[in-house]
Coordinates of C-alpha atoms and ligand atoms in Angstrom, one line a residue:
X1 CA 101.9 100.0 -24.9
X2 CA 104.2 102.3 -26.7
X3 CA 106.1 104.2 -23.9
X4 CA 107.9 107.3 -24.5
X5 CA 110.2 109.5 -21.9
X6 CA 110.6 113.1 -22.1
X7 CA 112.9 115.2 -19.8
X8 CA 110.0 117.5 -18.5
X9 CA 106.6 118.2 -19.0
X10 CA 107.1 120.9 -21.5
X11 CA 109.0 118.5 -24.0
X12 CA 105.8 116.1 -23.6
X13 CA 103.4 118.8 -24.2
X14 CA 104.8 120.2 -27.2
X15 CA 105.4 116.9 -28.8
X16 CA 101.7 115.9 -28.1
X17 CA 100.4 119.3 -29.3
X18 CA 102.6 119.0 -32.5
X19 CA 100.7 115.5 -33.0
X20 CA 97.2 116.5 -32.4
X21 CA 97.7 119.6 -35.0
X22 CA 99.4 117.3 -37.3
X23 CA 96.1 114.9 -36.7
X24 CA 93.6 117.6 -37.5
X25 CA 95.4 118.7 -40.5
X26 CA 95.2 115.1 -42.0
X27 CA 91.6 114.8 -40.9
X28 CA 90.1 118.1 -40.6
X29 CA 86.7 116.4 -39.1
X30 CA 88.9 114.8 -36.1
X31 CA 87.1 113.7 -33.1
X32 CA 88.9 114.3 -30.3
X33 CA 88.7 112.9 -26.6
X34 CA 90.0 115.2 -23.9
X35 CA 91.0 115.4 -20.2
X36 CA 91.3 118.2 -17.6
X37 CA 93.3 118.6 -14.7
X38 CA 96.8 119.8 -14.0
X39 CA 98.8 117.5 -16.4
X40 CA 97.1 118.8 -19.6
X41 CA 97.7 122.7 -18.6
X42 CA 100.8 122.6 -20.4
X43 CA 99.4 120.4 -23.4
X44 CA 96.5 123.3 -24.1
X45 CA 99.0 125.9 -23.8
X46 CA 101.2 124.7 -26.4
X47 CA 98.0 123.7 -28.7
X48 CA 96.5 127.4 -28.3
X49 CA 100.0 129.0 -29.1
X50 CA 100.6 126.6 -32.1
X51 CA 96.9 127.4 -33.2
X52 CA 97.5 131.2 -32.9
X53 CA 100.9 130.9 -34.8
X54 CA 100.0 128.7 -37.7
X55 CA 96.9 128.0 -39.7
X56 CA 95.1 125.3 -37.8
X57 CA 91.6 124.5 -39.0
X58 CA 89.3 124.0 -35.9
X59 CA 86.2 124.5 -37.9
X60 CA 85.1 120.8 -38.2
X61 CA 86.9 119.4 -35.2
X62 CA 84.7 117.9 -32.8
X63 CA 85.5 117.1 -29.2
X64 CA 84.3 115.1 -25.8
X65 CA 85.7 115.8 -22.7
X66 CA 85.8 112.7 -20.4
X67 CA 84.0 114.2 -17.6
X68 CA 82.4 116.8 -15.5
X69 CA 81.5 117.4 -12.0
X70 CA 77.7 116.7 -10.9
X71 CA 75.8 120.0 -10.2
X72 CA 78.6 122.0 -11.9
X73 CA 78.0 123.6 -15.5
X74 CA 79.5 126.2 -17.7
X75 CA 79.2 129.3 -15.3
X76 CA 80.4 127.5 -12.3
X77 CA 84.1 128.1 -11.3
X78 CA 85.5 124.5 -10.7
X79 CA 83.4 123.0 -13.5
X80 CA 85.5 121.5 -16.0
X81 CA 83.7 123.3 -18.5
X82 CA 84.8 126.5 -17.2
X83 CA 88.6 124.9 -17.1
X84 CA 88.2 123.6 -20.9
X85 CA 86.9 127.3 -22.2
X86 CA 89.7 128.8 -20.4
X87 CA 92.2 126.6 -21.5
X88 CA 91.2 125.6 -25.1
X89 CA 87.7 126.6 -26.5
X90 CA 88.0 130.2 -26.0
X91 CA 91.3 130.7 -27.9
X92 CA 90.3 128.2 -31.1
X93 CA 87.9 128.6 -33.7
X94 CA 85.6 125.8 -33.1
X95 CA 81.9 125.4 -33.9
X96 CA 80.3 125.5 -30.2
X97 CA 78.0 122.9 -31.5
X98 CA 80.9 120.5 -32.0
X99 CA 82.3 120.8 -28.5
X100 CA 80.7 117.9 -26.6
X101 CA 80.7 118.2 -22.7
X102 CA 78.7 116.4 -20.2
X103 CA 76.4 118.7 -18.4
X104 CA 76.7 118.2 -14.6
X105 CA 73.8 120.3 -14.0
X106 CA 71.2 118.4 -16.3
X107 CA 67.7 117.7 -14.6
X108 CA 68.2 114.0 -15.1
X109 CA 71.8 112.8 -14.9
X110 CA 71.3 109.4 -16.4
X111 CA 69.6 110.6 -19.5
X112 CA 72.7 112.9 -19.9
X113 CA 75.1 109.8 -20.0
X114 CA 72.9 108.2 -22.3
X115 CA 72.6 111.2 -24.5
X116 CA 76.5 111.5 -24.5
X117 CA 77.0 108.0 -25.6
X118 CA 74.8 108.6 -28.5
X119 CA 76.3 112.0 -29.5
X120 CA 79.8 110.2 -29.5
X121 CA 78.4 107.3 -31.8
X122 CA 76.7 109.9 -34.0
X123 CA 80.2 111.7 -34.4
X124 CA 81.6 108.6 -35.7
X125 CA 83.5 107.7 -32.6
X126 CA 86.6 109.1 -30.9
X127 CA 89.9 108.9 -33.1
X128 CA 92.1 110.0 -30.7
X129 CA 91.6 110.0 -26.4
X130 CA 93.9 112.0 -24.8
X131 CA 94.0 110.9 -20.7
X132 CA 95.4 112.1 -17.8
X133 CA 95.7 109.5 -14.9
X134 CA 95.0 109.9 -11.3
X135 CA 97.5 108.7 -8.4
X136 CA 95.3 105.9 -7.6
X137 CA 95.0 104.6 -11.1
X138 CA 91.8 106.4 -12.4
X139 CA 90.9 107.3 -15.6
X140 CA 88.4 110.0 -16.3
X141 CA 86.4 109.5 -13.0
X142 CA 86.5 105.6 -13.3
X143 CA 87.7 104.9 -9.3
X144 CA 89.4 101.6 -8.6
X145 CA 86.6 99.1 -7.5
X146 CA 85.2 95.6 -7.6
X147 CA 83.2 96.3 -11.2
X148 CA 83.8 99.1 -13.3
X149 CA 81.0 100.7 -15.7
X150 CA 81.4 100.2 -19.3
X151 CA 79.6 103.5 -20.3
X152 CA 79.0 106.9 -19.5
X153 CA 77.7 107.2 -15.9
X154 CA 77.3 108.8 -12.5
X155 CA 80.4 108.1 -10.4
X156 CA 81.1 108.7 -6.6
X157 CA 84.4 110.2 -6.1
X158 CA 86.8 108.6 -3.9
X159 CA 87.9 110.8 -1.0
X160 CA 91.8 111.2 -2.6
X161 CA 90.3 112.0 -5.8
X162 CA 88.0 114.6 -4.3
X163 CA 91.5 116.0 -2.2
X164 CA 93.4 115.7 -5.7
X165 CA 90.8 118.0 -7.1
X166 CA 90.5 120.6 -4.1
X167 CA 93.0 123.2 -6.0
X168 CA 90.1 124.0 -8.6
X169 CA 87.9 124.9 -5.5
X170 CA 90.1 127.2 -3.7
X171 CA 91.5 124.4 -1.7
X172 CA 88.6 123.3 0.1
X173 CA 87.9 119.7 -0.1
X174 CA 84.5 120.1 1.3
X175 CA 83.5 122.2 -1.8
X176 CA 84.4 119.3 -4.2
X177 CA 81.3 117.7 -5.5
X178 CA 80.9 114.0 -4.3
X179 CA 80.0 112.9 -7.8
X180 CA 80.5 113.2 -11.2
X181 CA 79.9 112.1 -14.7
X182 CA 82.2 110.4 -16.6
X183 CA 83.0 108.2 -19.6
X184 CA 83.1 104.6 -18.8
X185 CA 85.9 102.1 -19.5
X186 CA 84.2 101.0 -23.1
X187 CA 83.7 104.7 -24.0
X188 CA 87.5 105.2 -23.5
X189 CA 88.5 101.9 -24.8
X190 CA 86.4 102.4 -28.3
X191 CA 88.6 105.3 -29.1
X192 CA 90.6 104.3 -32.0
X193 CA 93.9 105.2 -30.5
X194 CA 94.6 106.6 -27.1
X195 CA 97.6 108.9 -25.6
X196 CA 97.8 108.7 -21.9
X197 CA 100.1 111.3 -20.2
X198 CA 101.7 111.4 -16.7
X199 CA 103.6 113.8 -14.9
X200 CA 105.4 113.9 -11.4
X201 CA 106.7 111.2 -9.3
X202 CA 103.4 111.2 -7.4
X203 CA 102.0 109.3 -10.5
X204 CA 104.8 106.8 -10.8
X205 CA 103.3 103.7 -8.7
X206 CA 100.2 104.1 -10.9
X207 CA 102.2 104.2 -14.1
X208 CA 104.3 101.3 -13.1
X209 CA 101.0 99.3 -12.2
X210 CA 99.3 100.2 -15.7
X211 CA 102.3 99.0 -17.5
X212 CA 103.7 96.2 -15.9
X213 CA 100.8 94.9 -13.6
X214 CA 98.2 92.9 -14.1
X215 CA 95.2 93.8 -15.7
X216 CA 92.6 94.9 -12.7
X217 CA 89.7 97.2 -11.9
X218 CA 91.7 97.9 -9.0
X219 CA 93.8 100.0 -11.1
X220 CA 91.7 101.4 -13.8
X221 CA 94.0 102.4 -16.0
X222 CA 95.7 98.7 -16.6
X223 CA 92.6 98.0 -18.5
X224 CA 94.4 100.1 -21.4
X225 CA 96.7 97.1 -21.7
X226 CA 93.7 95.2 -24.0
X227 CA 93.7 98.4 -26.6
X228 CA 96.4 97.8 -29.5
X229 CA 96.8 101.4 -30.0
X230 CA 98.1 103.1 -26.8
X231 CA 101.0 105.9 -26.3
X232 CA 102.2 106.4 -22.8
X233 CA 104.1 109.6 -22.5
X234 CA 105.9 110.3 -19.2
X235 CA 108.5 113.0 -17.9
X236 CA 110.9 111.4 -15.5
X237 CA 109.2 111.4 -12.3
X238 CA 106.3 109.4 -13.7
X239 CA 108.6 107.0 -15.1
X240 CA 110.6 106.4 -12.0
X241 CA 109.1 103.1 -11.0
X242 CA 109.0 101.3 -14.6
X243 CA 110.7 98.1 -14.8
Ligands
GLP301 C1 90.9 114.2 -12.2 C2 90.3 114.0 -13.6 C3 91.0 113.0 -14.6 C4 92.4 113.7 -14.3 C5 93.0 113.1 -13.3 C6 94.3 113.7 -12.7 O1 90.1 113.7 -11.3 N1 88.8 113.3 -13.5 O2 90.5 113.1 -15.9 O3 93.3 112.6 -15.4 O4 92.2 113.6 -12.3 O5 94.6 114.8 -12.7 P1 96.0 115.7 -12.6 O6 96.4 115.9 -14.3 O7 95.3 117.1 -12.2 O8 96.5 114.8 -11.7

């Protein structure tokens, strides 16, 4: 893993935004895998402002988001679709058909997961998958467990993960859905390049385990050690426990 340390989250976000925009200029049909959460808010702010300032051609870029809450769709506050519209899609000139998101309101969630895998394949696979990390080491909604799912699937959320997501639901954990749809470990690991961003001391233990610990399904991010092109971008807090 290639580890990069930054003084603060703004420096990290600005470096990654510049790289993503450069990647779009080198490959106009870039396929991006995108995360939600608090961590990438600064990244999307930078990407928006750089796209508005410069001439970034988003018209052929395709995106696939990592996950979505079961039962929620575009119009629902708290959905990752609503987050992505507000943080990125409403501000760049992407073709709506080039936006890949799981539909948490689909009548048949298993079929929706299978559709997503096919759509990623048909797009030629993900060029750059951007990830955050949960404090328990989850990526997407692949939670610590004895066994992990390879492909996009319906996942039961752990109490700590629901609590960590309560901010998107007015602070009320009871309103956080109990299940979500998520890319699986193979979906993520098949990306040609992976960039994981982590900020804040509450991520330091998961980050240290991911980088220096054994590969274990109990810390799903540790599976990234098997991928040959992973960059981990950390602020000071998230790097505190590194060897
Ligand atoms: C959520 C998302 C993940 C995200 C993680 C960290 O549960 N499903 O994709 O990376 O938690 O979120 P945050 O950046 O808000 O700490």
